Short mmCIF file of C-alpha atoms in Angstrom, two decimals:
data_model
loop_
_atom_site.label_atom_id
_atom_site.label_comp_id
_atom_site.label_asym_id
_atom_site.label_seq_id
_atom_site.Cartn_x
_atom_site.Cartn_y
_atom_site.Cartn_z
CA MET A 1 -33.38 -14.49 36.65
CA SER A 2 -30.66 -14.53 39.31
CA LEU A 3 -27.35 -12.39 38.45
CA SER A 4 -25.47 -15.90 39.04
CA SER A 5 -27.47 -17.35 36.60
CA TRP A 6 -27.52 -14.73 33.80
CA ILE A 7 -23.73 -14.66 34.29
CA ASN A 8 -23.76 -18.39 33.20
CA THR A 9 -26.52 -18.17 30.24
CA LEU A 10 -23.70 -15.40 29.03
CA THR A 11 -20.25 -17.11 29.07
CA SER A 12 -21.08 -20.39 29.55
CA GLN A 13 9.67 -50.84 11.94
CA ARG A 14 13.25 -50.70 11.81
CA TYR A 15 15.70 -50.86 8.53
CA SER A 16 16.78 -54.50 7.31
CA LEU A 17 19.60 -54.28 4.59
CA LEU A 18 18.07 -58.00 3.61
CA PRO A 19 15.14 -59.82 3.21
CA THR A 20 13.94 -61.36 6.79
CA ASN A 21 14.05 -64.79 4.53
CA SER A 22 17.19 -64.41 3.37
CA GLY A 23 19.45 -67.08 3.95
CA PRO A 24 23.38 -68.09 3.05
CA ALA A 25 24.03 -69.26 -0.50
CA SER A 26 24.58 -73.19 -1.68
CA PRO A 27 28.03 -73.97 -1.69
CA GLU A 28 26.43 -75.97 -5.29
CA SER A 29 25.87 -72.60 -6.49
CA ILE A 30 29.65 -71.46 -6.62
CA LYS A 31 31.66 -72.39 -10.07
CA THR A 32 35.35 -72.43 -9.44
CA SER A 33 35.73 -70.72 -12.79
CA SER A 34 38.93 -67.47 -12.58
CA THR A 35 36.04 -65.83 -13.71
CA THR A 36 33.97 -66.22 -11.01
CA LYS A 37 36.86 -65.84 -8.51
CA LYS A 38 37.67 -62.92 -9.75
CA ARG A 39 34.25 -61.73 -9.49
CA LEU A 40 34.34 -62.64 -5.92
CA PHE A 41 36.88 -60.85 -5.34
CA GLN A 42 35.86 -57.34 -6.96
CA ALA A 43 33.04 -57.83 -4.72
CA THR A 44 34.72 -58.79 -1.60
CA ALA A 45 36.43 -54.76 -2.44
CA ILE A 46 33.65 -53.46 -2.64
CA ALA A 47 32.09 -55.09 0.19
CA LEU A 48 35.10 -53.65 2.36
CA VAL A 49 34.91 -49.94 0.72
CA LEU A 50 31.17 -49.74 1.68
CA MET A 51 31.56 -51.46 5.31
CA GLY A 52 34.07 -48.67 5.97
CA ILE A 53 32.07 -45.65 4.43
CA ALA A 54 29.16 -47.67 6.55
CA GLY A 55 31.82 -47.18 10.08
CA TYR A 56 32.37 -44.07 9.61
CA SER A 57 28.57 -42.73 9.65
CA LEU A 58 28.04 -44.66 12.65
CA ARG A 59 31.02 -42.90 14.64
CA SER A 60 29.87 -39.24 13.07
CA ALA A 61 26.30 -40.40 13.96
CA ASP A 62 27.28 -40.25 17.48
CA VAL A 63 27.90 -36.66 17.74
CA LYS A 64 24.93 -34.85 19.33
CA ILE A 65 24.20 -31.65 18.86
CA ALA A 66 22.76 -29.92 21.96
CA GLU A 67 22.06 -26.10 20.86
CA VAL A 68 20.76 -24.81 17.20
CA ASP A 69 20.70 -21.17 16.59
CA PRO A 70 17.51 -20.71 14.43
CA TYR A 71 19.00 -18.74 11.83
CA GLU A 72 22.14 -21.44 11.20
CA GLN A 73 18.72 -23.94 10.12
CA TYR A 74 17.25 -21.80 8.18
CA SER A 75 18.83 -19.55 5.03
CA GLU A 76 17.63 -16.29 3.98
CA ALA A 77 14.92 -18.07 1.14
CA GLY A 78 13.82 -20.05 3.61
CA LYS A 79 15.46 -23.27 2.42
CA PRO A 80 16.91 -26.20 5.14
CA ILE A 81 20.56 -26.51 5.34
CA PRO A 82 22.70 -29.25 6.60
CA ILE A 83 22.55 -28.22 9.93
CA SER A 84 18.97 -29.46 12.09
CA PRO A 85 18.09 -30.57 14.90
CA SER A 86 17.83 -34.66 15.28
CA ILE A 87 14.23 -34.84 15.29
CA PRO A 88 12.62 -38.05 15.82
CA THR A 89 9.85 -39.34 12.75
CA SER A 90 7.70 -42.24 13.44
CA ASP A 91 6.44 -44.08 9.70
CA ALA A 92 2.94 -43.78 10.42
CA ASN A 93 2.91 -39.92 11.67
CA SER A 94 5.72 -38.08 10.30
CA ASN A 95 6.92 -37.34 6.13
CA LEU A 96 9.68 -34.63 6.87
CA ASP A 97 10.95 -33.23 3.80
CA THR A 98 14.53 -33.19 3.49
CA ASN A 99 17.58 -32.21 1.52
CA PRO A 100 17.95 -34.38 -1.57
CA ASP A 101 21.78 -33.93 -0.83
CA GLN A 102 21.46 -35.29 3.42
CA GLU A 103 22.39 -38.35 4.25
CA THR A 104 18.72 -39.28 6.43
CA SER A 105 18.78 -41.96 9.07
CA PRO A 106 16.61 -44.79 8.78
CA GLU A 107 12.90 -44.59 9.49
CA ILE A 108 11.84 -45.87 13.62
CA THR A 109 8.34 -46.18 14.35
CA GLU A 110 6.82 -44.55 17.88
CA GLU A 111 6.84 -48.08 19.04
CA GLU A 112 9.84 -49.07 18.35
CA HIS A 113 11.37 -45.59 19.76
CA GLN A 114 10.18 -46.42 23.33
CA LYS A 115 11.27 -50.21 23.39
CA THR A 116 14.56 -48.82 22.91
CA ASP A 117 14.03 -46.86 25.57
CA THR A 118 13.46 -49.36 27.43
CA GLU A 119 16.52 -51.34 26.68
CA LEU A 120 19.01 -48.39 27.30
CA GLU A 121 17.65 -47.79 30.50
CA GLY A 122 17.17 -51.77 31.59
CA SER A 123 20.01 -51.80 33.53
CA GLU A 124 19.50 -48.39 35.17
CA THR A 125 16.02 -49.54 36.39
CA ALA A 126 17.39 -53.04 37.07
CA ASN A 127 19.48 -51.54 39.32
CA GLN A 128 17.23 -49.58 41.16
CA ASP A 129 15.00 -52.53 41.66
CA ASP A 130 17.84 -54.41 43.34
CA GLN A 131 18.14 -51.91 46.07
CA ASP A 132 14.99 -51.31 46.93
CA GLY A 133 13.17 -53.88 45.23
CA SER A 134 10.23 -51.91 43.76
CA LEU A 135 9.20 -51.44 40.23
CA VAL A 136 10.80 -47.64 38.76
CA GLU A 137 8.85 -46.52 35.91
CA SER A 138 11.31 -45.38 33.37
CA VAL A 139 10.79 -42.41 31.86
CA ALA A 140 12.07 -41.21 28.31
CA ASP A 141 14.54 -38.18 27.50
CA PRO A 142 12.08 -35.38 26.48
CA MET A 143 14.90 -34.73 23.54
CA ASP A 144 13.25 -38.26 22.10
CA THR A 145 10.31 -36.52 20.94
CA TRP A 146 11.34 -32.94 20.19
CA GLY A 147 9.50 -32.16 17.75
CA TRP A 148 6.70 -34.43 18.07
CA THR A 149 2.85 -33.21 17.73
CA GLU A 150 0.56 -34.64 20.64
CA ALA A 151 -0.98 -36.70 17.93
CA MET A 152 2.70 -37.99 17.17
CA GLY A 153 2.77 -39.35 20.73
CA TRP A 154 4.22 -36.40 22.33
CA LYS A 155 3.72 -36.28 26.22
CA PRO A 156 4.44 -33.29 29.32
CA PRO A 157 8.06 -33.51 29.90
CA ASN A 158 8.66 -35.16 33.79
CA VAL A 159 9.11 -31.93 35.75
CA GLY A 160 6.41 -32.61 38.15
CA LEU A 161 3.87 -31.73 35.95
CA ALA A 162 0.34 -32.71 37.87
CA ASP A 163 -3.42 -33.77 35.83
CA LEU A 164 -4.99 -30.30 36.34
CA GLY A 165 -8.44 -31.72 34.63
CA GLU A 166 -11.59 -30.63 34.01
CA VAL A 167 -11.15 -27.02 36.10
CA ALA A 168 -8.13 -26.06 33.74
CA GLU A 169 -9.61 -27.25 30.51
CA GLY A 170 -13.27 -25.25 31.10
CA ARG A 171 -10.62 -21.99 32.18
CA TYR A 172 -10.04 -21.42 28.25
CA ARG A 173 -12.85 -20.10 26.15
CA LEU A 174 -12.07 -20.47 22.85
CA GLY A 175 -15.48 -20.51 20.88
CA PHE A 176 -14.94 -24.01 19.14
CA GLU A 177 -14.22 -27.47 19.00
CA GLN A 178 -10.94 -29.01 17.70
CA GLY A 179 -10.96 -30.12 14.09
CA GLU A 180 -12.23 -29.24 10.64
CA GLN A 181 -15.47 -27.45 11.61
CA GLY A 182 -13.78 -25.65 13.90
CA THR A 183 -11.50 -24.26 12.03
CA ARG A 184 -13.82 -22.84 9.22
CA GLU A 185 -15.62 -21.51 12.11
CA TYR A 186 -12.82 -19.62 13.69
CA PHE A 187 -11.17 -18.35 10.50
CA ASP A 188 -15.14 -17.12 9.17
CA ARG A 189 -15.95 -15.43 12.63
CA LEU A 190 -12.71 -13.64 11.82
CA GLN A 191 -13.54 -12.88 8.19
CA GLN A 192 -16.80 -11.27 9.51
CA PHE A 193 -15.28 -9.32 12.44
CA ALA A 194 -12.99 -7.96 9.66
CA LEU A 195 -15.44 -6.93 7.70
CA SER A 196 -16.98 -4.86 10.27
CA LEU A 197 -14.13 -2.94 10.76
CA PRO A 198 -13.04 0.37 8.54
CA MET A 199 -12.98 0.20 4.64
CA ALA A 200 -8.78 0.89 4.88
CA LEU A 201 -8.34 -2.27 7.10
CA HIS A 202 -9.79 -4.64 4.85
CA SER A 203 -7.35 -5.58 2.32
CA PRO A 204 -4.59 -6.18 5.06
CA LEU A 205 -6.83 -7.72 7.19
CA LEU A 206 -8.72 -9.72 4.95
CA THR A 207 -5.48 -10.79 2.50
CA SER A 208 -3.62 -12.01 6.32
CA LEU A 209 -6.14 -14.56 6.87
CA PHE A 210 -6.51 -16.35 3.41
CA TYR A 211 -2.35 -16.31 3.84
CA HIS A 212 -2.86 -17.37 7.68
CA SER A 213 -5.04 -19.97 6.60
CA PRO A 214 -3.97 -23.44 6.85
CA PRO A 215 -3.43 -25.71 3.67
CA ASN A 216 -5.03 -28.76 4.28
CA TYR A 217 -8.65 -26.61 4.39
CA PRO A 218 -7.44 -23.92 0.69
CA ASP A 219 -11.29 -23.02 0.88
CA ALA A 220 -11.23 -21.87 4.98
CA VAL A 221 -11.29 -18.50 3.93
CA PRO A 222 -11.66 -16.73 0.11
CA SER A 223 -9.26 -15.09 -1.97
CA TYR A 224 -8.87 -11.56 -1.43
CA PRO A 225 -8.78 -10.00 -4.25
CA LEU A 226 -5.94 -8.09 -3.76
CA SER A 227 -3.54 -11.02 -2.92
CA SER A 228 -2.29 -13.45 -5.50
CA GLY A 229 -4.00 -16.40 -4.61
CA VAL A 230 -0.91 -18.10 -3.86
CA GLN A 231 0.07 -18.14 -0.07
CA PRO A 232 3.63 -16.90 0.39
CA GLN A 233 5.87 -16.45 3.05
CA LEU A 234 4.55 -14.88 5.56
CA SER A 235 6.36 -11.40 6.90
CA SER A 236 8.96 -11.59 9.92
CA MET A 237 7.59 -9.40 13.49
CA ILE A 238 11.38 -8.21 12.97
CA ASN A 239 10.73 -6.59 9.82
CA TYR A 240 8.38 -3.85 11.60
CA LYS A 241 11.11 -2.27 13.82
CA TYR A 242 8.51 -0.10 16.15
CA ILE A 243 8.62 -0.40 20.24
CA HIS A 244 5.21 0.97 21.12
CA GLN A 245 4.88 1.83 25.30
CA THR A 246 1.77 4.01 26.91
CA ASP A 247 1.55 5.60 29.64
CA LYS A 248 -1.05 8.79 31.17
CA GLU A 249 1.74 11.25 30.51
CA PHE A 250 5.20 10.32 28.82
CA ASN A 251 8.35 10.23 31.23
CA PRO A 252 11.70 11.33 30.12
CA SER A 253 13.30 9.85 33.30
CA ASN A 254 12.06 6.41 32.40
CA GLU A 255 15.64 4.86 32.41
CA LEU A 256 13.87 1.69 31.27
CA THR A 257 11.97 3.47 28.06
CA LYS A 258 15.49 4.79 27.80
CA ILE A 259 17.26 0.96 28.27
CA TRP A 260 14.71 -0.34 25.28
CA GLU A 261 16.12 2.21 22.85
CA ASN A 262 19.38 2.05 23.51
CA MET A 263 19.85 -1.54 23.72
CA ASN A 264 17.95 -1.60 19.70
CA LYS A 265 18.47 1.37 18.75
CA PRO A 266 21.60 -0.40 16.27
CA ASP A 267 19.00 -2.85 14.72
CA GLY A 268 16.83 0.62 13.74
CA TRP A 269 14.13 0.03 15.75
CA LYS A 270 11.87 3.18 17.13
CA LEU A 271 9.91 4.19 19.93
CA ASN A 272 6.81 4.67 19.47
CA PHE A 273 5.34 6.32 22.73
CA LEU A 274 1.26 7.14 22.97
CA ASP A 275 0.13 9.43 25.98
CA ASP A 276 -3.72 8.82 26.89
CA GLN A 277 -4.42 11.59 24.25
CA GLN A 278 -2.22 10.56 22.06
CA ALA A 279 -3.84 6.81 22.20
CA HIS A 280 -7.06 8.11 21.72
CA ASP A 281 -6.30 9.69 18.80
CA TRP A 282 -4.50 6.82 17.13
CA MET A 283 -7.38 4.73 18.02
CA LEU A 284 -9.94 7.60 16.12
CA GLN A 285 -7.64 7.42 12.99
CA TRP A 286 -7.72 3.95 12.15
CA PHE A 287 -11.01 2.74 14.09
CA ARG A 288 -13.48 5.83 14.12
CA ARG A 289 -17.22 4.69 13.71
CA SER A 290 -16.78 1.10 14.15
CA ASP A 291 -16.96 -1.19 16.87
CA VAL A 292 -13.47 -0.79 18.40
CA GLU A 293 -14.29 3.12 18.54
CA TRP A 294 -17.51 2.46 20.62
CA ALA A 295 -15.92 -0.27 23.35
CA TRP A 296 -12.78 2.36 23.82
CA ASP A 297 -15.22 5.08 24.46
CA TYR A 298 -17.51 2.66 26.63
CA MET A 299 -14.03 1.74 28.70
CA HIS A 300 -12.79 3.96 31.70
CA ARG A 301 -9.57 4.66 31.80
CA GLY A 302 -7.38 2.68 32.88
CA VAL A 303 -5.99 -0.67 32.58
CA LEU A 304 -8.80 -1.28 30.01
CA LYS A 305 -7.89 0.95 27.15
CA ALA A 306 -4.13 -0.14 27.88
CA ASP A 307 -4.54 -3.47 27.40
CA PHE A 308 -7.12 -2.47 24.21
CA LEU A 309 -4.11 -0.28 22.87
CA ARG A 310 -1.55 -3.28 23.18
CA TYR A 311 -3.55 -5.25 20.69
CA LEU A 312 -4.31 -2.67 18.17
CA LEU A 313 -0.92 -1.34 17.69
CA PRO A 314 0.60 -4.92 16.99
CA LEU A 315 -2.89 -5.38 14.42
CA VAL A 316 -1.93 -1.91 13.09
CA MET A 317 1.48 -1.56 12.55
CA GLY A 318 3.11 -4.34 13.77
CA GLY A 319 6.10 -4.95 16.49
CA VAL A 320 6.96 -5.08 19.68
CA TYR A 321 4.54 -3.97 22.97
CA SER A 322 6.16 -3.60 25.97
CA ASP A 323 4.63 -1.65 29.66
CA VAL A 324 7.03 1.19 30.98
CA ASP A 325 7.89 -0.50 34.34
CA THR A 326 10.07 -3.27 31.88
CA GLN A 327 13.05 -4.01 31.07
CA PRO A 328 14.86 -5.46 28.82
CA LEU A 329 17.79 -7.75 29.08
CA ARG A 330 18.94 -8.12 25.98
CA PRO A 331 18.05 -7.11 22.06
CA ILE A 332 14.60 -8.14 20.35
CA GLU A 333 16.60 -9.33 17.59
CA GLN A 334 18.09 -11.92 20.14
CA TRP A 335 14.45 -13.33 21.55
CA GLY A 336 13.95 -16.77 20.84
CA HIS A 337 17.76 -18.36 19.47
CA HIS A 338 18.82 -20.85 22.02
CA ASN A 339 18.05 -24.24 21.51
CA VAL A 340 14.90 -23.92 19.73
CA GLU A 341 12.81 -26.62 19.18
CA TYR A 342 10.65 -27.15 15.51
CA LEU A 343 7.51 -28.44 15.87
CA ASP A 344 6.40 -30.85 13.42
CA ILE A 345 3.67 -29.48 11.62
CA THR A 346 3.36 -32.22 8.41
CA SER A 347 -0.50 -32.93 9.28
CA THR A 348 -1.61 -29.55 8.62
CA ASP A 349 1.09 -27.84 6.03
CA GLY A 350 1.85 -30.78 4.67
CA THR A 351 5.68 -32.65 3.95
CA ASN A 352 7.20 -29.93 2.76
CA TRP A 353 6.50 -27.36 5.39
CA ARG A 354 10.14 -26.94 6.52
CA THR A 355 10.74 -25.36 3.05
CA GLN A 356 7.85 -23.09 3.63
CA LEU A 357 8.90 -21.72 6.88
CA SER A 358 10.38 -18.02 7.46
CA THR A 359 13.52 -17.51 9.00
CA HIS A 360 12.11 -15.42 11.31
CA PRO A 361 9.04 -15.45 13.12
CA SER A 362 5.77 -13.48 12.08
CA VAL A 363 4.63 -13.85 16.74
CA ILE A 364 6.80 -14.16 19.23
CA VAL A 365 4.72 -14.47 22.42
CA GLY A 366 6.12 -15.79 26.08
CA VAL A 367 4.62 -18.41 28.46
CA ASP A 368 3.71 -16.32 32.22
CA VAL A 369 1.97 -18.95 33.70
CA ASP A 370 2.86 -22.53 33.67
CA VAL A 371 0.99 -24.21 36.62
CA HIS A 372 2.80 -27.28 37.54
CA ALA A 373 1.26 -28.49 41.01
CA TYR A 374 0.06 -25.65 42.33
CA GLU A 375 -3.33 -26.42 44.52
CA GLY A 376 -5.88 -23.72 44.25
CA TRP A 377 -4.33 -22.16 41.07
CA GLU A 378 -7.68 -21.54 39.73
CA ASN A 379 -7.91 -18.41 42.57
CA GLY A 380 -4.88 -16.61 41.66
CA TRP A 381 -4.69 -16.92 37.43
CA PRO A 382 -7.11 -16.66 35.15
CA ARG A 383 -5.49 -19.80 32.79
CA ALA A 384 -3.22 -23.02 33.45
CA VAL A 385 -0.92 -21.63 30.74
CA GLY A 386 -1.11 -18.25 30.17
CA ILE A 387 0.29 -16.37 27.43
CA CYS A 388 2.23 -12.82 28.57
CA GLN A 389 0.61 -9.48 27.54
CA TRP A 390 2.88 -7.15 29.58
CA THR A 391 5.62 -7.88 26.74
CA LEU A 392 4.19 -9.23 23.42
CA SER A 393 5.15 -8.69 19.50
CA SER A 394 3.09 -8.77 15.90
CA SER A 395 3.97 -8.40 12.29
CA PRO A 396 0.75 -6.55 10.99
CA SER A 397 -2.89 -7.49 10.54
CA HIS A 398 -1.73 -11.23 12.62
CA PRO A 399 -5.12 -13.46 13.31
CA ILE A 400 -3.96 -13.70 16.91
CA PHE A 401 -4.30 -9.71 17.41
CA LEU A 402 -7.31 -9.59 14.92
CA ASP A 403 -9.27 -12.36 17.48
CA ALA A 404 -7.60 -10.21 20.91
CA VAL A 405 -9.28 -7.09 19.35
CA ARG A 406 -12.81 -8.82 18.67
CA ARG A 407 -12.97 -10.36 21.77
CA VAL A 408 -12.51 -7.19 23.65
CA VAL A 409 -15.37 -5.97 21.62
CA ASN A 410 -17.27 -8.86 22.77
CA SER A 411 -16.34 -8.63 26.15
CA THR A 412 -17.68 -5.05 26.31
CA ARG A 413 -21.03 -5.66 24.94
CA VAL A 414 -21.01 -8.51 28.00
CA VAL A 415 -20.48 -5.71 30.15
CA GLU A 416 -23.02 -3.16 28.03
CA ASP A 417 -25.86 -6.29 28.74
CA TRP A 418 -25.17 -6.48 32.37
CA GLU A 419 -25.56 -3.54 33.49
CA ASN A 420 -28.35 -2.78 31.58
CA TRP A 421 -29.46 -6.09 33.23
CA ARG A 422 -28.74 -4.72 36.33
CA SER A 423 -30.73 -0.90 36.15
CA LYS A 424 -33.80 -2.98 35.16
CA GLU A 425 -33.42 -5.54 38.04
CA ILE A 426 -33.11 -2.45 40.63
CA GLN A 427 -36.01 -0.73 39.06
CA SER A 428 -37.56 -3.62 39.56
CA LEU A 429 -36.37 -4.30 42.93
CA GLU A 430 -37.44 -1.09 44.71
CA ASP A 431 -41.04 -1.40 43.09
CA GLN A 432 -41.25 -4.53 45.22
CA GLY A 433 -40.07 -2.83 48.12
CA LYS A 434 -37.12 -4.37 48.33
CA ASN A 435 -34.86 -1.80 48.65
CA ASP A 436 -32.13 -3.66 50.55
CA GLU A 437 -31.50 -5.85 47.74
CA ALA A 438 -31.76 -2.43 45.67
CA ASN A 439 -28.97 -0.66 47.04
CA GLU A 440 -26.92 -4.01 47.02
CA LEU A 441 -27.11 -4.63 43.25
CA ARG A 442 -26.46 -0.95 43.20
CA GLU A 443 -23.31 -1.41 45.05
CA GLN A 444 -21.80 -3.87 42.60
CA HIS A 445 -19.77 -2.45 39.39
CA ARG A 446 -18.60 -3.83 36.27
CA ASP A 447 -16.06 -6.39 37.34
CA HIS A 448 -19.18 -8.27 39.07
CA ALA A 449 -19.83 -9.12 35.38
CA MET A 450 -16.10 -9.41 34.51
CA ASN A 451 -13.08 -8.41 35.92
CA VAL A 452 -9.92 -6.96 34.13
CA MET A 453 -8.32 -10.43 33.00
CA GLU A 454 -11.16 -11.70 31.04
CA TRP A 455 -12.40 -8.26 30.00
CA THR A 456 -8.93 -6.71 28.40
CA GLY A 457 -6.08 -8.68 30.38
CA PRO A 458 -4.14 -11.89 29.85
CA GLY A 459 -7.12 -14.95 30.10
CA LEU A 460 -8.21 -12.67 27.12
CA PHE A 461 -5.43 -12.78 25.41
CA SER A 462 -4.11 -16.51 26.10
CA ASP A 463 -7.15 -17.71 24.27
CA SER A 464 -6.50 -15.16 21.52
CA VAL A 465 -3.05 -17.31 21.22
CA ILE A 466 -4.14 -20.90 22.31
CA ALA A 467 -7.12 -20.89 19.99
CA TYR A 468 -5.10 -19.81 16.52
CA ILE A 469 -2.05 -22.05 17.49
CA LEU A 470 -5.87 -24.66 17.42
CA ALA A 471 -7.28 -23.80 14.70
CA ARG A 472 -4.30 -23.25 12.62
CA TYR A 473 -1.71 -26.21 13.38
CA ASN A 474 -3.86 -28.69 15.58
CA VAL A 475 -2.25 -28.10 18.67
CA THR A 476 -3.60 -27.84 22.30
CA TRP A 477 -2.27 -25.63 25.30
CA HIS A 478 -1.02 -28.74 26.96
CA ARG A 479 2.19 -28.68 24.18
CA LEU A 480 2.98 -25.20 25.82
CA ARG A 481 3.56 -27.13 29.72
CA GLY A 482 6.89 -27.34 31.24
CA LEU A 483 8.59 -25.45 28.51
CA ASP A 484 12.38 -24.51 28.97
CA HIS A 485 13.23 -23.64 25.65
CA PRO A 486 11.63 -21.47 22.95
CA LEU A 487 9.12 -23.52 20.71
CA ARG A 488 8.42 -22.65 16.97
CA ILE A 489 4.93 -23.73 15.84
CA GLY A 490 4.29 -22.33 12.26
CA ASP A 491 4.73 -18.87 12.09
CA ILE A 492 4.72 -18.54 16.11
CA MET A 493 7.20 -18.62 18.60
CA ILE A 494 6.33 -19.13 22.01
CA LEU A 495 9.21 -18.55 24.85
CA PRO A 496 9.33 -20.71 27.86
CA ILE A 497 8.52 -18.42 31.25
CA THR A 498 11.56 -17.88 31.35
CA GLY A 499 10.96 -15.85 28.60
CA PHE A 500 9.09 -12.55 29.65
CA SER A 501 8.88 -14.03 32.97
CA PRO A 502 11.99 -14.46 34.89
CA GLY A 503 12.14 -16.11 38.28
CA GLY A 504 8.48 -15.65 40.21
CA GLU A 505 6.45 -18.18 41.24
CA LYS A 506 8.45 -21.49 42.17
CA ASP A 507 5.82 -24.04 41.19
CA PHE A 508 5.59 -22.34 37.36
CA GLY A 509 9.43 -23.38 36.86
CA ALA A 510 11.34 -20.20 35.44
CA GLN A 511 14.54 -19.65 35.77
CA GLY A 512 16.23 -16.63 36.85
CA PRO A 513 17.29 -13.45 35.04
CA ASP A 514 20.74 -14.54 34.29
CA SER A 515 19.26 -17.57 32.30
CA ILE A 516 20.17 -17.37 28.50
CA GLN A 517 16.24 -17.65 27.74
CA ALA A 518 15.47 -14.44 29.97
CA ASN A 519 14.62 -11.56 27.73
CA VAL A 520 12.58 -9.04 29.84
CA LEU A 521 12.13 -8.14 33.61
CA HIS A 522 8.93 -7.02 34.32
CA ASN A 523 8.96 -4.68 37.30
CA PHE A 524 5.04 -5.02 38.40
CA ARG A 525 4.43 -1.52 38.87
CA GLY A 526 0.60 -2.30 39.14
CA SER A 527 -1.38 1.01 38.85
CA TRP A 528 -4.23 -1.21 37.14
CA LYS A 529 -5.01 -1.97 40.68
CA ALA A 530 -5.10 1.92 41.39
CA ASP A 531 -7.25 2.06 38.45
CA GLY A 532 -9.06 -1.06 37.47
CA ALA A 533 -12.51 -2.46 36.56
CA ARG A 534 -14.18 -0.81 39.70
CA LYS A 535 -13.67 2.45 38.65
CA LYS A 536 -17.29 2.98 37.56
#
């Protein structure tokens, strides 16, 4: 079997106050008695009062909230208060749980939203047609679909996003299909992997899987004996105030690390720095005699272990991991506060999902690749929409990080299998006297089986995040394209590319470090290039 074939087999309606048939009363039906006149006078007075109230309400409705802080939307108890972004709803697709004391707007179907958009934009389009004689396609304001899911009719924003086709789709290695069966496969796979880890981790990991499983599939994960059997509000990342960093050795003169400490110390955050030896000792403390220890020892020093550690630390301890060459632009507890979009998750969590949503997310991650129309992007980036892994954060035991660890172990097995195949193939070639071919194969290294991006890096981590939002919330990677604001999907906060990757490639549409959405600046030290997958 050739090398290429071996690798391929391995990785393969509106509201009306009157019925529509209503008509004016016949004059014969109106009596002229004083009692009737009195009643008519009372009814007229009441009607005038009601018309005044309605007029005031309609005038107030013209006020548009341009920016909402998530912490103004939800109290600490997770109860909605009367400040929220205007989320269009559809009779067929959305039944948002609202505060009974709040006034609610008439429900409008998606078809009527589109009709209204066309009416509002008709004059502008007509003017354009008069000027150049061509028909200009009307594009709805993205705010018209604020909070919608793909199933509710969300479309990518009109910011030059090209159809990336099957090339982009094929890059994601999720391991299951969208739908109930896929969701069950996802959680079962994580449960089995959790059980393979040391017993001290069983209780937190299995309980977390039960609490994170979708309510519409209540038996997707068995209730762990130590769990209450009822899914509570999930824990928030900011309750675990660790700033994790790692390097070969601690550099006390690193000004960037000092900025991380000093900026976040007032909120109670502490630095947890691990050098190479400390990282190894910490790994043994939690994962001795497990597949994690085996994979760790199989790797050579460098980016592979550093990548692995950035998933292990949040999985066990929670908190924030960030590379030593990153610079925080604002405190951790200010991440993702501006212009937050809350995705409607009625389809997976029921109509009362808003009351169940925690004030703070369990995971905050950011987009770091957002291909708009870059030709040949697949030659430079592992995914069309990628998730940043030089800065990431989580509460402990989250399925995203459990899955990332599982994927690293599996990737390491693939590399091991490739090396075993290579050894046998070299011997076979030599026995046939094909020494040149044997020597050529001998010169190949582990990155011929799997490069760093896929083994432990951003390709793998992107798959872990996309797999979770698909299995848990039925959201695909397309919903993250063209983001210019934070997107809250249940317990996950996805920051736009500006969050952790301000500037950079022009096609990706990131704003600069002075943007209100920018939180972390990456200096790209790139030590992995000199200590990467070709080391052995």
